[in-house]
């Protein structure tokens, strides 16, 4: 077998710890050394060097008939040190100039920062520098986020010597001898925020570093700021304790927010309809769907013939579904008792009576079913589901498979899609039409099938109208009929419900997440209509670039619901009125940009505050600074500082 030709080696320019730059990048040209000897001003060293850094490429400059190499690194270091010494990026109050405040979401520091963060950051950096050139008094700070479960989980995996987590640190350039130190969560916080700051400094960004900080109780003034925020949220009735579905890690036994996820940022609990489809022996096949409005187009059921299912008693009924689904239902407050198992192959060929259409449909083999999602049983609507149409067509053409499961070929080949939805721009059978248009050959064309599914669902759901064969819902818009049909099926006992994540979610402990209905959990009431109205009003008043962002923010505001804001474990601020809970890592990060405005006085130029009195901050201090409540002298006397200092912080 021919070997691939190796790509030429390139010089490392990434800023990784414990990696020395190649010798070629450490050598300095003779001419550059002479240049430095002639310089009367010594090159200043960076304040902190956490990692060996590779030198930037040298620049050849033509001088006369000969060329010489100039090492730009010392020049860069020299002027960066000069800017830092002169505090050119430190923002100070100046009423004679217009103000400009730039913020970038502070990065999570459970590792070295990647290029995606640099890309986002530099957009803001360019804007800040441009505004300075126009004469604005610019405030551009940056901080580092450490709260939540990711660091705790990663440290635990290092302590357990999990190979994948060790390999992650190795790939960062950390030698094996140092990796055991990362079994302590505090070591992550000691290393990575400082490294992120040095990397940004290495880019030469014009940031006011006097306002930098880390989150967690390791930084007492920010910890006090979060407590103050939550006191006000509770006083405004925006924090409540309730029962609610949350994305849940079965291994960590905790809700997982976006920062706690390896995959699935932005995914939320989604309610599935469980269609109860009776067999002749009284058992119910449970088929999970997010499209109950398509029940009028059912032609068959799919089960995986190679999978194992269980018969479980739920109330007075016996449900057939996979074992994973029974565990999910148990986590959602249902009493589920598994009684026996049944092979998928033993279900193939049976008939079951489909709800809504109330007629028998066959159970057919479908090896494409994702057993990790839903119940492992799928109802088939080939008119509007490209996956179902292609699977049915493949089966109808496969004589060997029909014979293997003793299926009646004429009956199976007689199954035709049933038109149920009229959508502008589509024929009567969108699922069939798009398969033919995209040239999808079989179930192996996964990329095209995903494209087809998304397009048909999007247009059918938002623009479609149900046909005359859809009973009392004929002529109703699909997006309205969905909930109405679901309610009817539930009221007749023909359906139930189960929650799943809206998309694949993997915890940072590498466990696939589920949805759990949590009781006595603290939530932020983002679903409050009055609160949403205020947010929409604020969005309407903002200047945005690009303008399309406004519509997206309105959309996100509308779909946001109550948000679980606490964990029983993790790094973060203790919930002020209930010490059993820790505030989770997104809920402590909603107004941190306000903290930047006073951070220079509270941090003492360090990521962990070095200001003694900043460890004594209380709600009265923040009420005075941000709302003007109370008096500076009263606040100052409690803190043991000069009232003038407190007055200067008044926003």
XYZ file of C-alpha atoms in Angstrom, residues 16-496:
481
model
C 1.465 26.188 24.345
C 3.039 25.561 27.724
C 5.935 23.267 28.253
C 6.850 23.436 24.553
C 10.060 25.168 23.639
C 10.263 26.918 20.335
C 12.414 25.195 17.682
C 16.091 26.092 17.802
C 15.826 27.930 14.512
C 13.312 30.326 16.030
C 15.479 30.875 19.125
C 18.534 31.908 17.120
C 19.004 35.589 16.596
C 20.755 37.077 13.603
C 24.107 38.826 14.011
C 22.661 42.053 12.662
C 19.776 41.918 15.130
C 22.195 41.383 18.041
C 24.226 44.372 16.909
C 21.030 46.403 16.704
C 20.170 45.549 20.319
C 23.680 46.312 21.585
C 23.397 49.777 20.078
C 20.039 50.342 21.759
C 20.252 52.477 24.911
C 16.916 51.164 26.255
C 16.848 47.572 27.525
C 14.040 45.299 26.412
C 11.468 44.821 29.156
C 10.381 41.305 30.035
C 6.693 40.379 30.047
C 5.123 40.452 33.522
C 4.411 36.729 33.552
C 5.606 33.986 31.263
C 3.667 30.817 31.791
C 4.812 29.132 28.620
C 7.680 28.983 26.180
C 6.666 30.996 23.142
C 7.666 30.471 19.540
C 9.139 33.481 17.804
C 7.224 35.117 14.971
C 8.608 34.830 11.441
C 11.552 37.124 10.704
C 11.175 39.865 8.154
C 13.774 40.404 5.434
C 14.384 44.082 4.801
C 16.330 45.214 1.733
C 19.106 47.622 2.741
C 21.382 48.563 -0.105
C 22.664 45.690 -2.187
C 22.422 43.230 0.711
C 19.491 41.912 2.710
C 19.482 41.327 6.454
C 17.127 39.576 8.835
C 15.398 41.618 11.516
C 13.984 39.733 14.507
C 10.715 41.549 15.242
C 10.130 39.837 18.576
C 12.246 42.156 20.774
C 10.642 45.192 19.146
C 7.196 43.817 19.847
C 8.050 42.984 23.469
C 9.694 46.367 23.999
C 6.719 48.414 22.875
C 4.161 46.212 24.537
C 6.018 46.714 27.823
C 6.180 50.449 27.168
C 2.416 50.615 26.578
C 1.789 48.657 29.757
C 4.100 50.879 31.796
C 2.426 54.021 30.450
C -1.068 52.563 31.106
C -2.164 53.611 27.627
C -5.080 51.137 27.695
C -6.284 51.944 31.211
C -9.657 53.696 31.085
C -10.133 56.771 33.267
C -13.155 59.020 33.642
C -13.012 61.938 31.221
C -16.209 63.995 30.813
C -14.714 65.900 27.864
C -14.736 62.864 25.554
C -17.507 60.561 24.289
C -17.515 57.099 25.881
C -17.225 53.719 24.178
C -17.535 50.438 26.071
C -16.577 47.149 24.404
C -17.113 43.716 25.925
C -16.522 40.202 24.664
C -18.083 37.249 26.546
C -15.419 36.096 28.940
C -13.970 32.717 27.947
C -14.279 29.519 29.929
C -10.820 28.555 31.111
C -10.742 24.780 31.361
C -7.888 24.741 28.869
C -5.902 26.976 26.555
C -7.965 29.253 24.349
C -8.529 28.210 20.742
C -8.483 30.285 17.571
C -12.266 30.672 17.622
C -11.986 32.854 20.706
C -9.229 34.920 19.110
C -11.437 35.457 16.055
C -14.346 36.687 18.163
C -12.134 38.807 20.374
C -10.279 40.545 17.572
C -13.504 41.808 16.021
C -14.141 43.745 19.213
C -10.477 44.713 19.446
C -10.544 46.311 16.002
C -13.683 48.255 16.890
C -12.116 49.502 20.135
C -8.950 50.677 18.424
C -10.960 52.383 15.707
C -13.006 54.258 18.326
C -9.820 55.372 20.083
C -8.619 56.810 16.792
C -11.879 58.776 16.578
C -11.232 60.294 20.005
C -13.500 58.148 22.157
C -12.641 57.331 25.764
C -12.657 53.545 25.349
C -13.174 50.950 28.064
C -12.261 47.464 26.836
C -11.825 44.940 29.691
C -11.605 41.141 29.770
C -12.096 38.510 32.475
C -12.048 34.725 32.783
C -14.818 32.285 33.648
C -14.094 29.346 35.973
C -17.430 28.396 37.561
C -19.537 25.321 36.874
C -18.947 21.616 36.450
C -16.414 21.357 33.574
C -13.274 22.016 35.627
C -14.537 19.878 38.492
C -15.388 17.025 36.110
C -12.079 17.215 34.255
C -10.121 17.234 37.522
C -12.032 14.179 38.666
C -11.211 12.370 35.421
C -7.524 13.198 35.880
C -7.691 11.800 39.426
C -9.304 8.643 38.016
C -6.522 8.454 35.382
C -9.038 8.441 32.556
C -6.938 8.000 29.363
C -8.939 10.396 27.184
C -8.678 13.285 29.648
C -4.948 12.682 30.124
C -4.537 12.689 26.350
C -6.368 16.025 26.099
C -3.806 17.621 28.427
C -0.925 15.951 26.595
C -2.146 17.452 23.329
C -2.095 20.849 25.019
C 1.633 20.306 25.536
C 1.556 19.440 29.228
C 4.142 16.752 30.131
C 3.053 13.609 31.951
C 4.922 14.612 35.099
C 2.691 17.699 35.484
C -0.657 16.146 34.582
C -1.367 14.739 38.110
C -1.409 18.324 39.422
C -4.626 18.831 37.450
C -6.460 16.399 39.738
C -6.896 19.497 41.906
C -9.559 21.823 40.410
C -7.706 24.802 41.854
C -4.686 24.011 39.679
C -6.774 24.559 36.547
C -7.744 27.991 37.870
C -4.128 28.799 38.700
C -2.873 27.897 35.215
C -5.407 28.602 32.498
C -6.816 32.098 33.248
C -3.284 33.481 33.572
C -2.263 31.697 30.377
C -5.276 33.078 28.506
C -4.394 36.594 29.630
C -0.784 36.185 28.512
C -1.918 34.880 25.130
C -4.119 37.927 24.628
C -1.250 40.173 25.670
C 0.913 38.339 23.154
C -1.541 39.383 20.458
C -0.982 42.966 21.550
C -4.628 43.633 22.390
C -5.499 47.036 23.840
C -7.275 45.785 26.963
C -7.578 47.469 30.359
C -6.105 44.642 32.436
C -6.669 46.509 35.718
C -10.290 45.332 35.504
C -9.600 41.638 34.889
C -10.846 38.982 37.281
C -11.840 35.351 37.641
C -15.168 34.001 38.798
C -15.794 31.588 41.744
C -15.486 32.379 45.497
C -11.707 32.519 44.971
C -12.406 36.117 43.968
C -14.507 37.469 46.895
C -15.725 40.775 45.388
C -17.193 39.098 42.312
C -18.690 36.409 44.530
C -20.393 39.171 46.552
C -21.594 40.791 43.313
C -23.353 37.562 42.246
C -24.984 37.184 45.678
C -26.263 40.765 45.421
C -27.657 40.040 41.945
C -29.557 36.978 43.167
C -30.987 38.799 46.161
C -32.503 41.307 43.756
C -33.771 38.577 41.431
C -35.505 36.899 44.349
C -36.937 40.185 45.629
C -38.409 40.748 42.156
C -39.958 37.258 42.160
C -37.755 36.192 39.236
C -36.282 33.216 41.112
C -38.604 30.414 42.118
C -38.483 26.813 43.231
C -40.493 24.421 41.092
C -40.703 21.118 39.245
C -39.269 21.381 35.774
C -37.581 19.316 33.007
C -33.839 19.936 32.686
C -30.968 18.538 30.632
C -29.415 16.060 33.045
C -26.187 14.061 33.299
C -26.952 10.559 34.663
C -23.320 10.121 35.757
C -22.823 13.466 37.519
C -26.422 13.444 38.778
C -26.764 17.150 38.018
C -28.369 19.520 35.499
C -25.899 20.565 32.823
C -25.945 24.020 31.291
C -24.246 24.994 28.047
C -20.829 25.456 29.694
C -21.054 21.954 31.161
C -21.460 20.298 27.759
C -18.958 18.705 25.419
C -21.623 18.709 22.689
C -25.098 20.184 22.373
C -24.769 23.838 23.327
C -28.182 25.503 23.083
C -30.193 22.270 23.181
C -33.188 22.295 25.535
C -35.790 19.787 26.811
C -38.262 18.895 24.057
C -41.563 17.144 24.720
C -42.224 14.059 22.595
C -45.649 12.542 22.042
C -45.749 8.816 22.815
C -48.341 7.191 20.572
C -49.895 4.145 22.252
C -50.524 1.622 19.485
C -52.303 -1.537 20.732
C -51.412 -5.060 19.651
C -54.019 -7.818 19.555
C -52.808 -9.189 22.925
C -53.481 -5.881 24.745
C -49.894 -4.649 24.927
C -49.113 -1.189 23.547
C -46.256 -0.397 21.211
C -44.967 3.051 22.229
C -43.824 5.181 19.282
C -42.205 8.543 20.049
C -42.789 11.462 17.692
C -42.351 15.231 17.660
C -44.952 15.450 14.881
C -48.303 14.269 16.263
C -50.071 16.259 13.521
C -48.936 13.628 10.978
C -50.834 10.721 12.585
C -53.370 10.780 9.741
C -50.620 9.682 7.346
C -49.435 6.569 9.236
C -48.831 3.521 7.017
C -46.740 1.194 9.217
C -44.491 0.968 12.282
C -40.730 0.436 12.397
C -38.885 -1.657 14.975
C -35.238 -2.689 14.964
C -35.260 -6.483 14.486
C -31.815 -6.794 16.079
C -32.694 -4.758 19.174
C -34.046 -5.942 22.482
C -37.207 -4.343 23.869
C -38.939 -4.677 27.214
C -42.509 -5.051 28.369
C -43.057 -2.597 31.217
C -46.064 -1.997 33.423
C -47.006 1.691 33.546
C -50.155 2.257 35.560
C -52.565 -0.453 34.425
C -51.057 -0.743 30.947
C -48.207 -2.793 29.514
C -45.939 -0.852 27.211
C -43.408 -2.223 24.727
C -40.371 0.054 24.334
C -36.621 -0.114 24.798
C -35.041 -0.331 28.236
C -33.345 3.068 27.984
C -36.725 4.745 27.509
C -37.995 3.155 30.731
C -35.077 4.703 32.618
C -35.773 8.097 31.083
C -39.440 7.870 32.066
C -38.439 6.922 35.599
C -36.289 10.073 35.781
C -39.344 12.051 34.690
C -41.519 11.027 37.609
C -43.180 7.946 36.112
C -43.466 4.610 37.885
C -42.207 2.022 35.410
C -41.840 -1.673 36.260
C -40.034 -3.834 33.696
C -41.627 -7.298 33.515
C -39.993 -9.064 30.574
C -37.996 -8.650 27.376
C -38.958 -9.178 23.749
C -36.837 -9.331 20.604
C -37.516 -6.799 17.909
C -37.627 -9.607 15.353
C -40.558 -11.162 17.247
C -42.583 -7.977 16.775
C -42.010 -7.773 13.011
C -45.064 -8.867 11.018
C -47.599 -8.148 13.749
C -50.427 -5.673 13.232
C -51.229 -2.789 15.552
C -54.121 -0.315 15.474
C -52.841 3.207 14.809
C -54.454 6.049 16.779
C -56.462 8.738 14.954
C -56.905 6.622 11.809
C -58.054 3.598 13.901
C -56.942 0.937 11.455
C -54.409 -1.874 11.566
C -50.925 -1.173 10.221
C -48.033 -3.667 10.008
C -44.862 -3.682 12.098
C -41.868 -3.709 9.730
C -38.081 -4.114 10.222
C -36.050 -0.904 10.380
C -32.387 -1.155 11.309
C -31.971 2.636 10.974
C -33.649 3.429 14.310
C -31.568 5.328 16.868
C -32.084 3.332 20.066
C -30.658 6.194 22.112
C -33.544 8.488 21.265
C -37.267 8.076 21.835
C -38.523 4.554 22.516
C -36.802 2.566 19.780
C -40.135 2.275 17.917
C -41.102 4.687 15.134
C -44.406 5.316 13.392
C -44.009 5.728 9.634
C -45.441 8.652 7.634
C -43.737 8.372 4.208
C -45.759 11.238 2.708
C -43.912 13.820 4.813
C -40.898 11.965 6.217
C -38.166 11.264 3.635
C -36.533 8.708 5.974
C -39.755 6.702 6.139
C -40.333 6.801 2.394
C -36.801 5.655 1.545
C -36.861 2.886 4.191
C -40.216 1.650 2.883
C -39.012 1.745 -0.722
C -35.823 -0.150 0.202
C -37.849 -2.848 1.967
C -40.332 -3.189 -0.903
C -37.420 -3.828 -3.285
C -35.640 -6.336 -1.020
C -37.046 -9.827 -1.660
C -34.535 -11.458 0.694
C -35.472 -9.210 3.623
C -39.192 -9.739 3.031
C -38.624 -13.489 3.023
C -36.392 -13.389 6.124
C -39.209 -11.949 8.227
C -41.975 -13.898 6.470
C -43.653 -10.726 5.253
C -46.301 -10.838 2.519
C -44.653 -9.109 -0.494
C -47.914 -8.054 -2.233
C -49.235 -6.496 0.984
C -45.997 -4.648 1.749
C -45.609 -3.422 -1.831
C -49.184 -2.171 -1.755
C -48.343 0.326 0.992
C -48.470 3.826 -0.473
C -47.856 7.242 1.098
C -51.032 9.068 2.156
C -51.235 12.779 1.349
C -52.124 14.761 4.492
C -50.586 18.249 4.182
C -50.876 20.936 1.486
C -47.810 23.154 1.375
C -47.310 26.018 -1.118
C -44.598 25.114 -3.589
C -44.925 21.366 -2.978
C -46.957 18.569 -4.504
C -49.241 16.274 -2.467
C -46.331 14.100 -1.231
C -43.393 16.317 -0.159
C -41.453 13.404 1.339
C -41.513 11.556 -1.978
C -40.934 14.671 -4.054
C -37.749 15.758 -2.299
C -36.267 12.243 -2.358
C -36.696 12.181 -6.119
C -35.445 15.756 -6.543
C -32.248 15.122 -4.544
C -31.680 11.738 -6.159
C -31.594 9.859 -2.845
C -30.866 6.247 -3.727
C -31.235 4.461 -0.400
C -30.941 4.826 3.379
C -27.174 5.158 3.060
C -27.482 8.683 1.622
C -27.553 10.156 5.131
C -26.387 13.667 4.290
C -29.049 14.124 1.634
C -31.706 12.574 3.876
C -30.905 15.015 6.680
C -31.153 17.892 4.221
C -34.462 16.564 2.887
C -35.933 16.061 6.346
C -35.047 19.578 7.485
C -36.476 21.226 4.367
C -39.760 19.309 4.345
C -40.338 19.789 8.055
C -39.557 23.501 8.006
C -41.841 24.380 5.107
C -44.593 21.950 6.074
C -44.752 23.037 9.698
C -44.795 26.792 9.133
C -46.743 26.983 5.851
C -48.663 23.735 5.579
C -52.421 23.158 5.950
C -54.029 19.793 6.778
C -56.000 18.004 4.045
C -59.654 16.950 4.041
C -58.751 13.434 5.235
C -57.550 14.794 8.592
C -60.932 14.717 10.336
C -61.922 17.781 12.348
C -58.527 19.376 11.678
C -58.996 19.660 7.901
C -58.033 23.135 6.730
C -56.138 23.952 9.951
C -52.571 25.243 9.794
C -50.052 22.583 10.803
C -48.366 24.700 13.494
C -51.766 25.160 15.183
C -53.043 21.616 14.640
C -49.961 20.041 16.229
C -50.939 20.942 19.798
C -54.663 20.411 19.209
C -54.185 16.873 17.877
C -51.790 16.065 20.691
C -54.313 17.233 23.300
C -57.049 15.080 21.764
C -54.865 11.967 21.657
C -53.853 12.516 25.288
C -57.449 13.061 26.429
C -58.544 9.817 24.743
C -55.704 7.836 26.358
C -54.153 7.170 22.948
C -50.941 9.032 23.746
C -48.616 10.009 26.558
